[in-house]
CSV table of C-alpha atoms in Angstrom, one decimal:
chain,number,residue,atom,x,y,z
E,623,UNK,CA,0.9,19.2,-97.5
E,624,UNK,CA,-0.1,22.7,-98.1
E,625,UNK,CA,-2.4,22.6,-101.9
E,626,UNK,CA,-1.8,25.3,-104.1
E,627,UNK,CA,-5.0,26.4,-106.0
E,628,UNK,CA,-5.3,27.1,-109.4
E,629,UNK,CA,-6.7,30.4,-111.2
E,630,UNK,CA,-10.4,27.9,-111.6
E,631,UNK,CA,-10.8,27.1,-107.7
E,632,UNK,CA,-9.9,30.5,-106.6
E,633,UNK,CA,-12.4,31.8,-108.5
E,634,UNK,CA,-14.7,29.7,-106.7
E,635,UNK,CA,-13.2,30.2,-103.4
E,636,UNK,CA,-13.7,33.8,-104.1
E,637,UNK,CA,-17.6,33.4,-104.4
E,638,UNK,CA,-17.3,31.3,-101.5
E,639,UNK,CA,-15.4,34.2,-99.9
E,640,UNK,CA,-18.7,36.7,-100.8
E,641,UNK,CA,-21.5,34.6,-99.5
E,642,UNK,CA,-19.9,34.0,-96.4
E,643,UNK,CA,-19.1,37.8,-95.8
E,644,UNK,CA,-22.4,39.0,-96.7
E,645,UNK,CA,-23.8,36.1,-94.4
E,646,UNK,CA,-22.0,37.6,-91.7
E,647,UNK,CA,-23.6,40.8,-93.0
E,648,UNK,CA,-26.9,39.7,-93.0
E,649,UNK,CA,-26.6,38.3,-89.3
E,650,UNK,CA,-25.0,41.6,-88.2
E,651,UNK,CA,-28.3,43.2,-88.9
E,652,UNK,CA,-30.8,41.0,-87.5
E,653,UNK,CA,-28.7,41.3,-83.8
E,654,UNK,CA,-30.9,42.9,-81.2
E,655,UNK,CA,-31.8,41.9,-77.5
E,656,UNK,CA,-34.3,39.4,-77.5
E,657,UNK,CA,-33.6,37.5,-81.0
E,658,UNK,CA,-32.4,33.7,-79.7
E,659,UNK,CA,-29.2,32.3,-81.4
E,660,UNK,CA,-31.3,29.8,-83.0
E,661,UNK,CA,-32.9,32.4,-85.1
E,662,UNK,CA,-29.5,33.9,-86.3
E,663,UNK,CA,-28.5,30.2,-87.3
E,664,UNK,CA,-31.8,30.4,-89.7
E,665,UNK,CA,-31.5,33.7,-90.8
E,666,UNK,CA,-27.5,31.9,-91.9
E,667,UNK,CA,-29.2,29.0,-93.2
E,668,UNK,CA,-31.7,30.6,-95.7
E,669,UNK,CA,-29.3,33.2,-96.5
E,670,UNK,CA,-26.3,30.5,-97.7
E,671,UNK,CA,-29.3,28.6,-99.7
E,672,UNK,CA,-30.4,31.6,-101.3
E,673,UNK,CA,-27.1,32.1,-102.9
E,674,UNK,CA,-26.5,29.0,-103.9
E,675,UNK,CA,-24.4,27.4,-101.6
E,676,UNK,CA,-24.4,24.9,-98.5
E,677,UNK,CA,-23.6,25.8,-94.9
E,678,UNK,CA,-20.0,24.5,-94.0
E,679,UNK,CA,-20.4,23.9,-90.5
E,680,UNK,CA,-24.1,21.9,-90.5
E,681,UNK,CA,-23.3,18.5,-90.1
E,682,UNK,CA,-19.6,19.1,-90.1
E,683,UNK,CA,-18.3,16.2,-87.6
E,684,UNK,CA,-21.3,16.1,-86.4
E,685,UNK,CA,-21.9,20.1,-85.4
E,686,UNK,CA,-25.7,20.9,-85.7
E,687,UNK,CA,-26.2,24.3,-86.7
E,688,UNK,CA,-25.3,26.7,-89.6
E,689,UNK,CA,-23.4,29.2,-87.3
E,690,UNK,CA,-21.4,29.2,-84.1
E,691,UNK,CA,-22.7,31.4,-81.7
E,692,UNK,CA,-21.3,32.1,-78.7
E,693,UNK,CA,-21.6,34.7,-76.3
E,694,UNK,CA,-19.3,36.5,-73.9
E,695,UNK,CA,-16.8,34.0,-72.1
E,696,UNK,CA,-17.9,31.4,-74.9
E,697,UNK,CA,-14.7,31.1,-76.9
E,698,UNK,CA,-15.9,29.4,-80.2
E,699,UNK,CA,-18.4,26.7,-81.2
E,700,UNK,CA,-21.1,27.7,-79.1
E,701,UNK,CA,-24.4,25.5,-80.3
E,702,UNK,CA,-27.3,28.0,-81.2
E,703,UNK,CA,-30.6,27.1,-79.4
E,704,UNK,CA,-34.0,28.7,-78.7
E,705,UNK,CA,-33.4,28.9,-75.5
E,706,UNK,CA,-30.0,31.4,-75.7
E,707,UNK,CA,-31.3,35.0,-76.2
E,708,UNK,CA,-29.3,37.6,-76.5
E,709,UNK,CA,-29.6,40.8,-74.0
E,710,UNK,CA,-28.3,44.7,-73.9
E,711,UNK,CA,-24.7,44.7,-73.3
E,712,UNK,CA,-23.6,40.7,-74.3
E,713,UNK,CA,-21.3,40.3,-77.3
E,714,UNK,CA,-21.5,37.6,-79.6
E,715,UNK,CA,-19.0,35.8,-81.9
E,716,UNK,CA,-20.9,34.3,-85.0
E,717,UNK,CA,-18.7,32.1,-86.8
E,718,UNK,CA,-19.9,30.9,-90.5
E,719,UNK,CA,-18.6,28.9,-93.7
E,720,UNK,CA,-20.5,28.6,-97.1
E,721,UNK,CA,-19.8,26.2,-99.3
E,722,UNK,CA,-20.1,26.9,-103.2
E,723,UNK,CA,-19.5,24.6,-106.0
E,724,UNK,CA,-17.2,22.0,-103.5
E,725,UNK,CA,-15.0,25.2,-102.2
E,726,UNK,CA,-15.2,26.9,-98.7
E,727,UNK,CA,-15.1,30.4,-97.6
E,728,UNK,CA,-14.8,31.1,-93.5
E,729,UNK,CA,-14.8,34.2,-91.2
E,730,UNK,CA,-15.8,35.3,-88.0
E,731,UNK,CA,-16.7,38.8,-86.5
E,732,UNK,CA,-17.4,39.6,-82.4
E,733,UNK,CA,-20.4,42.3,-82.7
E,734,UNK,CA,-22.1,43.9,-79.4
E,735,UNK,CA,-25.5,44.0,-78.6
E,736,UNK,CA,-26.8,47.0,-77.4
E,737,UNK,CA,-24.5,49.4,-75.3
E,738,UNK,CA,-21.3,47.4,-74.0
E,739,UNK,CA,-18.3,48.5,-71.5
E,740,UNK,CA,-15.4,49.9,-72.7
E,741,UNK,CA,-12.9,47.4,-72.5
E,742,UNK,CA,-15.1,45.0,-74.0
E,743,UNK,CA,-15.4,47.5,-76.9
E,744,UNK,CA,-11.4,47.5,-76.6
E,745,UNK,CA,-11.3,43.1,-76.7
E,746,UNK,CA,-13.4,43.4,-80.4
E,747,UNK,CA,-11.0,46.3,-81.6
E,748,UNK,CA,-7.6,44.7,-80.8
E,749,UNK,CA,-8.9,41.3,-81.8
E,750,UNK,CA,-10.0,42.6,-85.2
E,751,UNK,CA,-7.0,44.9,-85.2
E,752,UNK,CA,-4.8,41.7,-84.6
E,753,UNK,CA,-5.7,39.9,-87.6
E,754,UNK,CA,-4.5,43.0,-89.8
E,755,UNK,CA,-1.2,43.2,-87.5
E,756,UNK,CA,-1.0,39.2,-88.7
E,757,UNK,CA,-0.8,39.8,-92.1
E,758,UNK,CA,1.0,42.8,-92.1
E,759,UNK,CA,3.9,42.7,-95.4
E,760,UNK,CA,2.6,39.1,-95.9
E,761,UNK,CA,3.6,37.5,-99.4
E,762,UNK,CA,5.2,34.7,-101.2
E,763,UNK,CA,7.8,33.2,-99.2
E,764,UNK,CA,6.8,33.7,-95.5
E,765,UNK,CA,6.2,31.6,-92.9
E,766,UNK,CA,3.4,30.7,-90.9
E,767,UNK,CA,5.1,31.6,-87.6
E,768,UNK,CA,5.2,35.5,-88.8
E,769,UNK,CA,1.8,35.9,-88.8
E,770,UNK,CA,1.5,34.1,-85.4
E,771,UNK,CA,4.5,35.9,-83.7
E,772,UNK,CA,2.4,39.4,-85.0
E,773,UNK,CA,-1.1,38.7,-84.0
E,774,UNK,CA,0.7,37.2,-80.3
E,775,UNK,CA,2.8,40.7,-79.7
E,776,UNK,CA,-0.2,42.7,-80.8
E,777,UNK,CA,-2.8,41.5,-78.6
E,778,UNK,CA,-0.4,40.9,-75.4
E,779,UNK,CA,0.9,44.7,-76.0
E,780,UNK,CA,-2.4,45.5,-75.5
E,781,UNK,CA,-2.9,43.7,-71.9
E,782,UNK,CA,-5.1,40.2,-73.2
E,783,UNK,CA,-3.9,37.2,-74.0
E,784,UNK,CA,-4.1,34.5,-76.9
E,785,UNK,CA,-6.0,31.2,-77.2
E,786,UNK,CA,-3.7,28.2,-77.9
E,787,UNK,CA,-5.6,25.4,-77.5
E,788,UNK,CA,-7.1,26.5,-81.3
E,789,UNK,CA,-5.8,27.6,-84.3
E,790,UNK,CA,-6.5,29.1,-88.0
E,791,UNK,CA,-6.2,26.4,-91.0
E,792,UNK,CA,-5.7,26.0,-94.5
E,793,UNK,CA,-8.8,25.8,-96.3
E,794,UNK,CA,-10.1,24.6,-99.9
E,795,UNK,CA,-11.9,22.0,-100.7
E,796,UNK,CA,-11.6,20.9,-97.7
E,797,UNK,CA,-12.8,23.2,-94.4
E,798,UNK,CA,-9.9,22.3,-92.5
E,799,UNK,CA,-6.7,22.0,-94.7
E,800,UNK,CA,-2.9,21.8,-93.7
E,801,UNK,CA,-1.0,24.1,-92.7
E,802,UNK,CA,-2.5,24.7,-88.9
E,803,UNK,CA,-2.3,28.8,-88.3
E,804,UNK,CA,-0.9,29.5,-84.5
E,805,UNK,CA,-2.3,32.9,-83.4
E,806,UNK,CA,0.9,32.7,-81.3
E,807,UNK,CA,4.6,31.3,-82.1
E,808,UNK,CA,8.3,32.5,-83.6
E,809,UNK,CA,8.9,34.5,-87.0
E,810,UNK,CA,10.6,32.5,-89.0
E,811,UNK,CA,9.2,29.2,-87.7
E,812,UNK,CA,6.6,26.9,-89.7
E,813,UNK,CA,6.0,26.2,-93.3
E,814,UNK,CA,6.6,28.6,-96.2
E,815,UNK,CA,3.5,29.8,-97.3
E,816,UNK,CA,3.7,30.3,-101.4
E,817,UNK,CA,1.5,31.9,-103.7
E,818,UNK,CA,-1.9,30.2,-104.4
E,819,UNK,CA,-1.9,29.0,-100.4
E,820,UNK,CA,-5.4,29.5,-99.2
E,821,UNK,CA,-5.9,29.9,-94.8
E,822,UNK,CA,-8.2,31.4,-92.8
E,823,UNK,CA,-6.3,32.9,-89.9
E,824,UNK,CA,-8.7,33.6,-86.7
E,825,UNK,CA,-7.3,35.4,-83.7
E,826,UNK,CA,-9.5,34.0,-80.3
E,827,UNK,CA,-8.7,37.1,-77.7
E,828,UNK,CA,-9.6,36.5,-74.0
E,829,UNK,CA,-9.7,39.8,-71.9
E,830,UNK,CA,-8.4,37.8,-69.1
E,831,UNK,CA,-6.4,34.5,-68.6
E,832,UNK,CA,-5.7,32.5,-72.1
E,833,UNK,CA,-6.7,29.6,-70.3
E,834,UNK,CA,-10.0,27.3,-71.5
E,835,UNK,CA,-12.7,25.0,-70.5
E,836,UNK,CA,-14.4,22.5,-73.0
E,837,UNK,CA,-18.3,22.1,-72.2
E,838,UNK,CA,-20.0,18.4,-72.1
E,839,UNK,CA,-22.1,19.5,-75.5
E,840,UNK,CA,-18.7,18.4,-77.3
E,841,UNK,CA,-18.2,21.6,-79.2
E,842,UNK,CA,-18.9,25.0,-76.9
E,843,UNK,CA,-15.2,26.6,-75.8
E,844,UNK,CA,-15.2,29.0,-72.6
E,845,UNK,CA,-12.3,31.0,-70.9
E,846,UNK,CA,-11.6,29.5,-67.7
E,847,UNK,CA,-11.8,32.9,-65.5
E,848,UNK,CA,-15.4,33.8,-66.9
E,849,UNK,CA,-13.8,36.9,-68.7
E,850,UNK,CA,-15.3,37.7,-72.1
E,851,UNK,CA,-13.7,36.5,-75.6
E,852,UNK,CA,-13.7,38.2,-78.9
E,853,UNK,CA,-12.8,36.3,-82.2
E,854,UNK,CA,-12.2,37.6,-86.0
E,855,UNK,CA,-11.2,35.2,-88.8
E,856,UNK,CA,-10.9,35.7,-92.8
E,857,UNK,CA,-10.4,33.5,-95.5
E,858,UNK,CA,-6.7,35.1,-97.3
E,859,UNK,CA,-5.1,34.2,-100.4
E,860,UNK,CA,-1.3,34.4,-100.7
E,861,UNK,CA,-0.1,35.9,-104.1
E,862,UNK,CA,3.2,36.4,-105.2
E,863,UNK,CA,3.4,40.2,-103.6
E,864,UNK,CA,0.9,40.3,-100.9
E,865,UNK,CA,-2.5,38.5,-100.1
E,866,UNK,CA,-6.1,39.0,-101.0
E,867,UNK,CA,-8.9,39.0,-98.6
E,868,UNK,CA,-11.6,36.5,-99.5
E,869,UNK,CA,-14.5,37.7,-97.2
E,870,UNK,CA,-14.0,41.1,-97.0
C-alpha cells in the first residue's frame, strides 16, 4: 500500500530531504585522488550527526557504513574501506540517506575524480539527465510505469542500457516503502501515484551490457562486462499539479 503523508511528515521529510543533499554536498568536496572511501563514509557520518539526524544506511540490514561508495563498474552498495582509494580518472557513485525525527530523505550523484573520458562524462550526463526525462509532466494521477517507460527510452536513445535487477522505492518512515520504482517498464502500467506519495526514483546506467554480478560481501553490485556505471536518485513528492524535489 502506497502511504500518503500529511502536511507534519512532509515537513519532516523535507529536512530530511536538506541534510541528505548537502551531505552529498559536503562529500562532493572532499573527492580527490588519494582520499579512501572510508574517509568519505566519515566525513557522511559526522556531517548527518551534526545536523541532527541519523545515517539511514548504517546498520540498515545489516549494511556497515554511512555511504555506498562504489567506483566504476560497481553498480550500487559498494562497502567503503581504507583500503579503496580513489585515483585520477575513476568515478564514484556515493549513495546516502539521513534520517531526521523518524523520516528519511535518499539521493545519489556519480561525480568524477580528476580528468575522466568522454563517454564516461556522457554515462553521468544521461543518467542524471534520465531522472529529469522520468518525471517529466509528472502529477497526481500517474502511474509508476510512466516514469519508468521515460527514464528506459531516454537512456537506451542514448546507446546504454538500464539496470533491472534494482529499483527506486517509496519512502517515509520507512527507507524502503511500497510502491517499487522500475527505471524501465510501460506508460500506463503500475500503481497510481496520488498527491502526498513520497519515492525516490534512481536511474542505475551501465555504459555497456545491463547485465549484473552480486559480490560475496552481500551488498557490492558490478556490471557483468566490467564497463563503468553511473547512478542519480532524489527523494520527490507528488502534489496535486507536479512534484517537489526533496534533495535538491
Amino acid at each position: 500500500m502506497i502511504k500518503i503523508k500529511s502536511q507534519e511528515e512532509i515537513a519532516l521529510m523535507r529536512e530530511a530531504g536538506r541534510i541528505t543533499r548537502d551531505t552529498l554536498k559536503v562529500v562532493e568536496n572532499s573527492i580527490r585522488v588519494g582520499i579512501s572511501t572510508k574517509e568519505l563514509d566519515k566525513i557522511a557520518f559526522d556531517y548527518i550527526k551534526s545536523q541532527g539526524a541519523t545515517p539511514s544506511f548504517k546498520n540498515y540490514s545489516g549494511f556497515p557504513a554511512s555511504i555506498c561508495a562504489s567506483i566504476n563498474d560497481a553498480v550500487v552498495h559498494g562497502i567503503p574501506s581504507e583500503d579503496i582509494v580513489l585515483k585520477e580518472g575513476d568515478i564514484i557513485s556515493i549513495d546516502v540517506g539521513a534520517k531526521y525525527k523518524g523520516y528519511h530523505g535518499d539521493a545519489a550523484r556519480t561525480f568524477p575524480v580528476g580528468k575522466i573520458d568522454s563517454k564516461v562524462k556522457k554515462l553521468i550526463k544521461v543518467t542524471e539527465q534520465s531522472f529529469f526525462e522520468g518525471i517529466k509532466g509528472l502529477k497526481s494521477g500517474a502511474f509508476v510505469g510512466d516514469i519508468s517507460n521515460r527514464i528506459q527510452t531516454f537512456v537506451e536513445k542514448n546507446g546504454f542500457s538500464i539496470v533491472r535487477e534494482l529499483v527506486g522505492h517509496g519512502i517515509g518512515k520507512a527507507l524502503h516503502e511500497d510502491p517499487q520504482v522500475p527505471n524501465y517498464g510501460r506508460s500506463g502500467s503500475g500503481p497510481r501515484l496520488n498527491a502526498g506519495s513520497v519515492i525516490a526514483v534512481e536511474p542505475m546506467v551501465n555504459m555497456g551490457e545491463r547485465n549484473v554480478v552480486f559480490l560475496s560481501d552481500g551488498w557490492t553490485c558490478k556490471t557483468r562486462d566490467g564497463l563503468p556505471s553511473a547512478h542519480y536518485e532524489n527523494t520527490i513528492l507528488i502534489t496535486e499539479d507536479g512534484v517537489e524535489i526533496l534533495t535538491l
